[in-house]
Short mmCIF file of C-alpha atoms and ligand atoms in Angstrom, two decimals:
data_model
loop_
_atom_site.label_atom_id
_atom_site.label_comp_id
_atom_site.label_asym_id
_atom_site.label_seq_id
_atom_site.Cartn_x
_atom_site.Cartn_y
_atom_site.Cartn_z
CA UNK A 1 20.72 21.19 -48.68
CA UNK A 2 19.68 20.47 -44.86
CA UNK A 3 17.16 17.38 -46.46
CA UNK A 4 20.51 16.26 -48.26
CA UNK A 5 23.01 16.32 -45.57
CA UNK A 6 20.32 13.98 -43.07
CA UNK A 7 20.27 11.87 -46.06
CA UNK A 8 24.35 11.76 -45.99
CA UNK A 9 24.43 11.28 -42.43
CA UNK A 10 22.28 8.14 -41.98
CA UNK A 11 23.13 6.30 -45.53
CA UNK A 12 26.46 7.15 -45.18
CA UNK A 13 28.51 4.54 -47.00
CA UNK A 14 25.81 4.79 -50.24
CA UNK A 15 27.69 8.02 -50.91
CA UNK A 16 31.41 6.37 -50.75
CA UNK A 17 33.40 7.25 -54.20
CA UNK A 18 31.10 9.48 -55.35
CA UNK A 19 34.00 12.30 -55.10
CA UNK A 20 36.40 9.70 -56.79
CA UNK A 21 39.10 11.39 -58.91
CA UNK A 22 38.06 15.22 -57.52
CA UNK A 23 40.33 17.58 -55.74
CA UNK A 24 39.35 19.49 -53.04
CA UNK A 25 41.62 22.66 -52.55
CA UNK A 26 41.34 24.14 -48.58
CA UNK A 27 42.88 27.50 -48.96
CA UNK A 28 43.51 28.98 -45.15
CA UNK A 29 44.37 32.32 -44.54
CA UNK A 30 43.17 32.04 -40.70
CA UNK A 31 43.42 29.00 -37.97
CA UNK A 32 41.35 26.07 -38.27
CA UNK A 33 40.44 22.54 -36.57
CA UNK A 34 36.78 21.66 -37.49
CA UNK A 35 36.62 23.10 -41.18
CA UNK A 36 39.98 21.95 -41.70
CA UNK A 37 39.49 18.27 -40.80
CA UNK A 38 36.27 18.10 -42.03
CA UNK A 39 36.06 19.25 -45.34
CA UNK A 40 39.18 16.73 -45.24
CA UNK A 41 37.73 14.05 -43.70
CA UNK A 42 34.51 14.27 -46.08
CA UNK A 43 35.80 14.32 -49.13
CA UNK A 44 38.38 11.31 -47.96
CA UNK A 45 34.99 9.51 -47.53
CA UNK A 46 33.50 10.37 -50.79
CA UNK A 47 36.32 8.83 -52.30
CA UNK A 48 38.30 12.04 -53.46
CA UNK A 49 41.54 13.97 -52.13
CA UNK A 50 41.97 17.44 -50.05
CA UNK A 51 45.08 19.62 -50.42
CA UNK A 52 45.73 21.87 -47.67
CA UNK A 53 47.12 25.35 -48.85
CA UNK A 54 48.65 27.68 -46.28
CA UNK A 55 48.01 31.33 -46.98
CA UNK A 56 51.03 32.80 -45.95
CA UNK A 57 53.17 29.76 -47.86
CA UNK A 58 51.76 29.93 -51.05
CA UNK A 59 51.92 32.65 -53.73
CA UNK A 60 49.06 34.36 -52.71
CA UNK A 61 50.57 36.61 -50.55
CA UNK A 62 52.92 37.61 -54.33
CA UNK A 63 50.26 37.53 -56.45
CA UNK A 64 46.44 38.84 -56.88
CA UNK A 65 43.65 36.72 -55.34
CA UNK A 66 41.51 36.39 -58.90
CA UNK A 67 45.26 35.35 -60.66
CA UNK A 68 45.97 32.69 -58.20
CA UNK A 69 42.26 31.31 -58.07
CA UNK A 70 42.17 31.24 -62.10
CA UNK A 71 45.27 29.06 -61.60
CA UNK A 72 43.70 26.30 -58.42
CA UNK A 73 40.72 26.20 -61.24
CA UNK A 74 42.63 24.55 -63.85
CA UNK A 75 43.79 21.96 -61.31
CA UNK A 76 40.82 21.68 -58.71
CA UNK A 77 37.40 20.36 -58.89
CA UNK A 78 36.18 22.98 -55.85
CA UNK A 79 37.63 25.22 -53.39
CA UNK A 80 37.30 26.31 -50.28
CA UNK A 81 38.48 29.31 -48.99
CA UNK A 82 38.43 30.64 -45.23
CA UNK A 83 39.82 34.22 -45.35
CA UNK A 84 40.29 36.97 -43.39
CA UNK A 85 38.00 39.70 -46.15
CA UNK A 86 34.34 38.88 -47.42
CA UNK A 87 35.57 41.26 -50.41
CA UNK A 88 38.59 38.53 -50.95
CA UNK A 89 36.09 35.72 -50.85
CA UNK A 90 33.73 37.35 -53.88
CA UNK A 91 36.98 38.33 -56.02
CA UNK A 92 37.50 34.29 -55.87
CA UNK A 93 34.33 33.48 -56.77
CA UNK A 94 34.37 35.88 -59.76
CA UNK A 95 37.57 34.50 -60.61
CA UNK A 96 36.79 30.86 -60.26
CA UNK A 97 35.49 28.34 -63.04
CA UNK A 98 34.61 25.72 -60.35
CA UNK A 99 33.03 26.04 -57.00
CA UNK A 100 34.06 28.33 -54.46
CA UNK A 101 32.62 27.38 -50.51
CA UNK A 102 33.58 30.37 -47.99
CA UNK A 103 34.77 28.24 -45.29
CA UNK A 104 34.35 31.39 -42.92
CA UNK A 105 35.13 35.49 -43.64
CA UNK A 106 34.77 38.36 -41.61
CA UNK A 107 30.95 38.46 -42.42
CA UNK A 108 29.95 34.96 -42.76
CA UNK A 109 30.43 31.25 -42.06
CA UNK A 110 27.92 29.41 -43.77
CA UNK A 111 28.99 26.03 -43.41
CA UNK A 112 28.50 26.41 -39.89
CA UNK A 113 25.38 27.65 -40.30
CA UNK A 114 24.34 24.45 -42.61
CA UNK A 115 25.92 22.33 -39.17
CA UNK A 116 24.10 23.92 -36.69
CA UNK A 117 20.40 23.07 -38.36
CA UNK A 118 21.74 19.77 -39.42
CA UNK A 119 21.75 19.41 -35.18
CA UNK A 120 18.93 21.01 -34.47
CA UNK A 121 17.52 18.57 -37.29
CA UNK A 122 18.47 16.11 -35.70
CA UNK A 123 17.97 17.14 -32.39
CA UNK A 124 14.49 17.14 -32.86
CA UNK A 125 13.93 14.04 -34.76
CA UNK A 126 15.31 11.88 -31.58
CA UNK A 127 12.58 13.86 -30.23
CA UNK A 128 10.29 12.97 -32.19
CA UNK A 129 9.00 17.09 -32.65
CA UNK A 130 10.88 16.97 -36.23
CA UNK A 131 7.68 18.83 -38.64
CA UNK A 132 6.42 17.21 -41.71
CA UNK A 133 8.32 17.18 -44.65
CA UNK A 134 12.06 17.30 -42.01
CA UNK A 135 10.99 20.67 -41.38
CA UNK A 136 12.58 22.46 -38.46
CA UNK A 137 10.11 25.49 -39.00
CA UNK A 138 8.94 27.15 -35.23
CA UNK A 139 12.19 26.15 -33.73
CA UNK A 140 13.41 28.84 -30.99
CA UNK A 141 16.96 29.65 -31.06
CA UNK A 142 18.45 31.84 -28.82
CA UNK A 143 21.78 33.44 -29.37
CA UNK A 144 23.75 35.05 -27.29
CA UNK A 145 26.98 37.03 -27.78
CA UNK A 146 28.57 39.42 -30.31
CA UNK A 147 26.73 40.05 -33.45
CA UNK A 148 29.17 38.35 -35.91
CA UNK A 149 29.90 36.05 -38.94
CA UNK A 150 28.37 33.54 -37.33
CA UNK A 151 25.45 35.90 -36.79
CA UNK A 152 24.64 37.13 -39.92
CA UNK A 153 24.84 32.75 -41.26
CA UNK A 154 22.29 32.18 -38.67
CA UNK A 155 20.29 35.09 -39.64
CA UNK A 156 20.16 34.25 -43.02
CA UNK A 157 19.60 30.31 -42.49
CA UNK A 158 16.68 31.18 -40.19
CA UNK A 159 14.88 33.38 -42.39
CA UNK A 160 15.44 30.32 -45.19
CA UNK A 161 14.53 27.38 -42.52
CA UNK A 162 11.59 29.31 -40.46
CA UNK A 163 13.51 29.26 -37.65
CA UNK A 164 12.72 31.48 -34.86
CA UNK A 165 15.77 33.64 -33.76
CA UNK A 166 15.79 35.19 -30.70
CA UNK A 167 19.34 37.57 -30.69
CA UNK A 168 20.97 38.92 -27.40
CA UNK A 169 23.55 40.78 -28.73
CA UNK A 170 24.79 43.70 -26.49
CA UNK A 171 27.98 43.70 -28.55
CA UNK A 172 27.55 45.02 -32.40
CA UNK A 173 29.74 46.34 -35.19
CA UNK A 174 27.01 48.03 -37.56
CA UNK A 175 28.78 47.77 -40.44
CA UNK A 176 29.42 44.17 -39.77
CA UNK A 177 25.90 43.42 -39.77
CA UNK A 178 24.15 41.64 -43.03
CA UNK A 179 20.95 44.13 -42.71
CA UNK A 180 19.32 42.50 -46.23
CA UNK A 181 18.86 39.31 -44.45
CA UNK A 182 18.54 40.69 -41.13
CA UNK A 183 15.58 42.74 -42.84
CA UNK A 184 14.16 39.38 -44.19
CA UNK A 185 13.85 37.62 -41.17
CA UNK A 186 12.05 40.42 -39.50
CA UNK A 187 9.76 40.86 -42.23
CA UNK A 188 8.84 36.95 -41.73
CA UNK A 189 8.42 37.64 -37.94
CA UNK A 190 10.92 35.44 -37.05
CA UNK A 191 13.33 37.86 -35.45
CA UNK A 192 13.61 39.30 -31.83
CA UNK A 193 16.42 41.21 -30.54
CA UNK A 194 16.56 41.83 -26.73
CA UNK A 195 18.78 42.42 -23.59
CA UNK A 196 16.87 40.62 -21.34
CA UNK A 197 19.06 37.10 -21.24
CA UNK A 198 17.37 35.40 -18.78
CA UNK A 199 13.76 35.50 -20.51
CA UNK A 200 15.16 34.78 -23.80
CA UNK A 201 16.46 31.31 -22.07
CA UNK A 202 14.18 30.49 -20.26
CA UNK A 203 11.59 30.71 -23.82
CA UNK A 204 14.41 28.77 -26.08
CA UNK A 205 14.63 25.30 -27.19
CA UNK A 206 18.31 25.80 -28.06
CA UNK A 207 20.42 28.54 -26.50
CA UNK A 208 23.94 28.84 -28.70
CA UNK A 209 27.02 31.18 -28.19
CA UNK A 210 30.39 31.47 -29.85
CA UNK A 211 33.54 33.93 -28.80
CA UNK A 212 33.09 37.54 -27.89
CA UNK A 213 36.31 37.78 -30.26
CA UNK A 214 37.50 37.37 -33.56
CA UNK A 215 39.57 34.11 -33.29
CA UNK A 216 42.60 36.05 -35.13
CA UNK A 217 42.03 38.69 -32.71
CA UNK A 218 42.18 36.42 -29.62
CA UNK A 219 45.63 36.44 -28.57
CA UNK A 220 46.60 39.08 -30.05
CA UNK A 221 48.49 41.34 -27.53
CA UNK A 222 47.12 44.53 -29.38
CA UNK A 223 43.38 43.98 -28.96
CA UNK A 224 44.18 43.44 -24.72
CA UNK A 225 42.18 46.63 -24.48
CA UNK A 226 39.97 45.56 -26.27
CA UNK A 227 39.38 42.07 -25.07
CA UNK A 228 38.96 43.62 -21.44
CA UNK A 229 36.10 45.63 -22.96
CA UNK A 230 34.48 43.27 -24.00
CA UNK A 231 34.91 40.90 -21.40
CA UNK A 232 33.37 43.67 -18.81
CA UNK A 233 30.25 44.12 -21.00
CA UNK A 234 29.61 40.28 -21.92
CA UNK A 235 30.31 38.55 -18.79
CA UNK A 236 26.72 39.38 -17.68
CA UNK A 237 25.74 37.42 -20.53
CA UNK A 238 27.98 34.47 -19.77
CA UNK A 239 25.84 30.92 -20.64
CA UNK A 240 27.05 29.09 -16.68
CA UNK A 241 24.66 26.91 -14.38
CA UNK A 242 23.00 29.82 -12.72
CA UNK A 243 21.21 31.46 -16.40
CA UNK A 244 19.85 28.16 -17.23
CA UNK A 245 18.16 27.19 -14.05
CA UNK A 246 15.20 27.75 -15.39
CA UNK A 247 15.52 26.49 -18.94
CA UNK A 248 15.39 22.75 -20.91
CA UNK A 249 17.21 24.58 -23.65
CA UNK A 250 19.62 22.33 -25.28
CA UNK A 251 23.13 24.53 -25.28
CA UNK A 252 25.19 25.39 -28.52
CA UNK A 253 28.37 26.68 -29.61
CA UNK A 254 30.45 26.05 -32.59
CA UNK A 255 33.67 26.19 -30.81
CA UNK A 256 36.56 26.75 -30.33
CA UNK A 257 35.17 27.34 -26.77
CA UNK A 258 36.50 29.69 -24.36
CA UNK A 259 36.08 28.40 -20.91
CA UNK A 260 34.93 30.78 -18.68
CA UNK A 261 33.92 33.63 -20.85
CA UNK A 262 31.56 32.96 -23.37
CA UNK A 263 30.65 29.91 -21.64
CA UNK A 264 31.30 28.47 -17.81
CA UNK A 265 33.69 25.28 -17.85
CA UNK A 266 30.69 23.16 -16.33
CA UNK A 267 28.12 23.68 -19.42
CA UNK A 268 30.46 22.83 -21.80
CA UNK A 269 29.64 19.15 -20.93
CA UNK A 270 26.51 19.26 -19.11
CA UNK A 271 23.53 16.94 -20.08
CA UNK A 272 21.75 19.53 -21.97
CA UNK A 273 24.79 20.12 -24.33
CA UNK A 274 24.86 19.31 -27.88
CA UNK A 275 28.24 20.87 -28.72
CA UNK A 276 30.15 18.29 -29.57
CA UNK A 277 27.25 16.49 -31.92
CA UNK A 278 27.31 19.47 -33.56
CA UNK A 279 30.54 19.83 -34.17
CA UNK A 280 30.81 16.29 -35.34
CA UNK A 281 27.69 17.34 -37.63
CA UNK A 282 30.57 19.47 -39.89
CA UNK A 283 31.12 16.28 -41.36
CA UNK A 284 28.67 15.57 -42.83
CA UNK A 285 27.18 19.21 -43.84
CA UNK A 286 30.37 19.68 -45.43
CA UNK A 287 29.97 16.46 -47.84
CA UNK A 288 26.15 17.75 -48.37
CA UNK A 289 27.64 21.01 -49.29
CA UNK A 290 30.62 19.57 -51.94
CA UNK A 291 27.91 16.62 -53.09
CA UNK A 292 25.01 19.97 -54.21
CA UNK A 293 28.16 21.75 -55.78
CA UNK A 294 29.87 19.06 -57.97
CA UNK A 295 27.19 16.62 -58.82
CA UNK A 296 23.92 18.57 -58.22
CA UNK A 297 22.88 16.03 -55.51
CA UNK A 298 19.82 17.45 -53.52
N1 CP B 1 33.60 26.33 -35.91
C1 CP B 1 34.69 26.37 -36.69
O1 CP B 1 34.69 26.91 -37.81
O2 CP B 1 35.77 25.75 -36.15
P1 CP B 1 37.25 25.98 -36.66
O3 CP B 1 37.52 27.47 -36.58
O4 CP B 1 38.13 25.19 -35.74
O5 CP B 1 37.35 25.52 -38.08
#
């Protein structure tokens, strides 16, 4: 899939129309920019159309997920669905009789996931310290933050790309964590988990971070308690000028961006930032993603 969407990205226009005639069906039950307008924006390019189904305006909120899904099946060619429960996600795939993408649950985003390596992909092949075959294989990544969705996607990517994942996570939900992979990437001896931020920089060719909350939990006034928590704890942790003194790390972070928790205002732009390349990379691991599903493409 990662060999596919580099092959997307730099032969772009060979891949115009090849969507021609297929609906793409965005079902949102939480916020979006970047998955929104680029699962839009892709399959605009490959020459097919993207509806974009509100949640809490359609009849899913009447009716039973699997019902509802059986229906979008008859009319679209793929869906993709970013909802709030992992549990939701699997009842549309069961339901489904085309593809279902989980544009980001509770437990995973693996879209992202594709996006990121696509960056680090490409990262290194400006470089010129891309492996044979495109492999990306002995890469350190560093993340720092809360153990999350975006977590367990990197996790599980890592252990697939050989990707060495360095995790300082000081804030964990247990029962949010994907132990199987979690499991296989330590059993390939690509996992280390510590608390010690600075060393883990300083040793990391790309140092990524994401929010310390759930973006539906953000402004919520009835996680304030919560947020403060968390803010106490994590601050230490912040990614800001003074932790990567030390460190040619390229920085990371699949935004939205909080300025001045998760990450200092002046990083966000700094010369060793990638963030917005790999945001823009969405694009084009999104089309890799819908290209695999409908047509096989690899
Ligand atoms: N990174 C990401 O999924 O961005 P959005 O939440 O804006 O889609």
């Amino acid at each position: 899939m990662l060999r596919l969407a580099r092959k997307v990205m730099h032969h772009r226009w060979e891949y115009q129309g090849h969507m021609q005639g297929n609906t793409l069906v965005m079902l949102f039950q939480k916020t979006s920019t970047r998955t929104r307008v680029s699962f839009e924006a892709g399959m605009t390019e490959l020459g097919g159309h993207a509806i974009n189904l509100e949640w809490e305006k359609s009849n899913f909120t009447l009716s039973k997920v699997g019902l509802e899904t059986r229906y979008l099946s008859r009319n679209a060619a793929i869906i993709m669905a970013r909802l709030k429960a992992h549990d939701d996600v699997l009842e549309m795939a069961r339901a489904a009789t085309v593809p279902i993408i989980n544009g980001c649950c509770n437990m995973y985003h693996p879209c992202q996931a594709l996006a990121d390596m696509l960056t680090i992909s490409e990262d290194r092949a400006q470089a010129g310290t891309l492996g044979s075959d495109e492999s990306i294989a002995g890469t350190k990544l560093t993340f720092i933050g809360a153990y999350n969705n975006v977590v367990n996607s990197l996790v599980s990517i890592s252990a697939a790309l050989g990707v060495k994942l360095t995790l300082v996570c000081p804030l964990r939900d247990e029962a949010s964590i994907d132990q199987e992979s979690r499991q296989r990437l330590k059993d390939r001896g690509l996992l280390t988990e510590t608390l010690d931020v600075k060393a883990a920089v300083k040793d990391a060719d790309y140092v990524y971070t994401d929010t310390w909350l759930d973006m539906e939990f953000f402004n919520d006034p009835s996680f304030a308690e919560e947020k403060e928590r968390r803010i106490e704890l994590m601050l230490p942790y912040q990614i800001n000028a003074e932790l990567l003194a030390d460190s040619n790390a390229k920085i990371m972070h699949d935004m939205p961006i909080h300025p001045g928790y998760e990450m200092a205002e002046e990083v966000i732009e700094c010369e060793q930032s990638i963030i917005f390349d790999q945001a823009e990379n969405r694009l084009e691991a999104q089309k890799a993603i819908m290209l695999h599903l409908l047509h096989g493409l690899t």
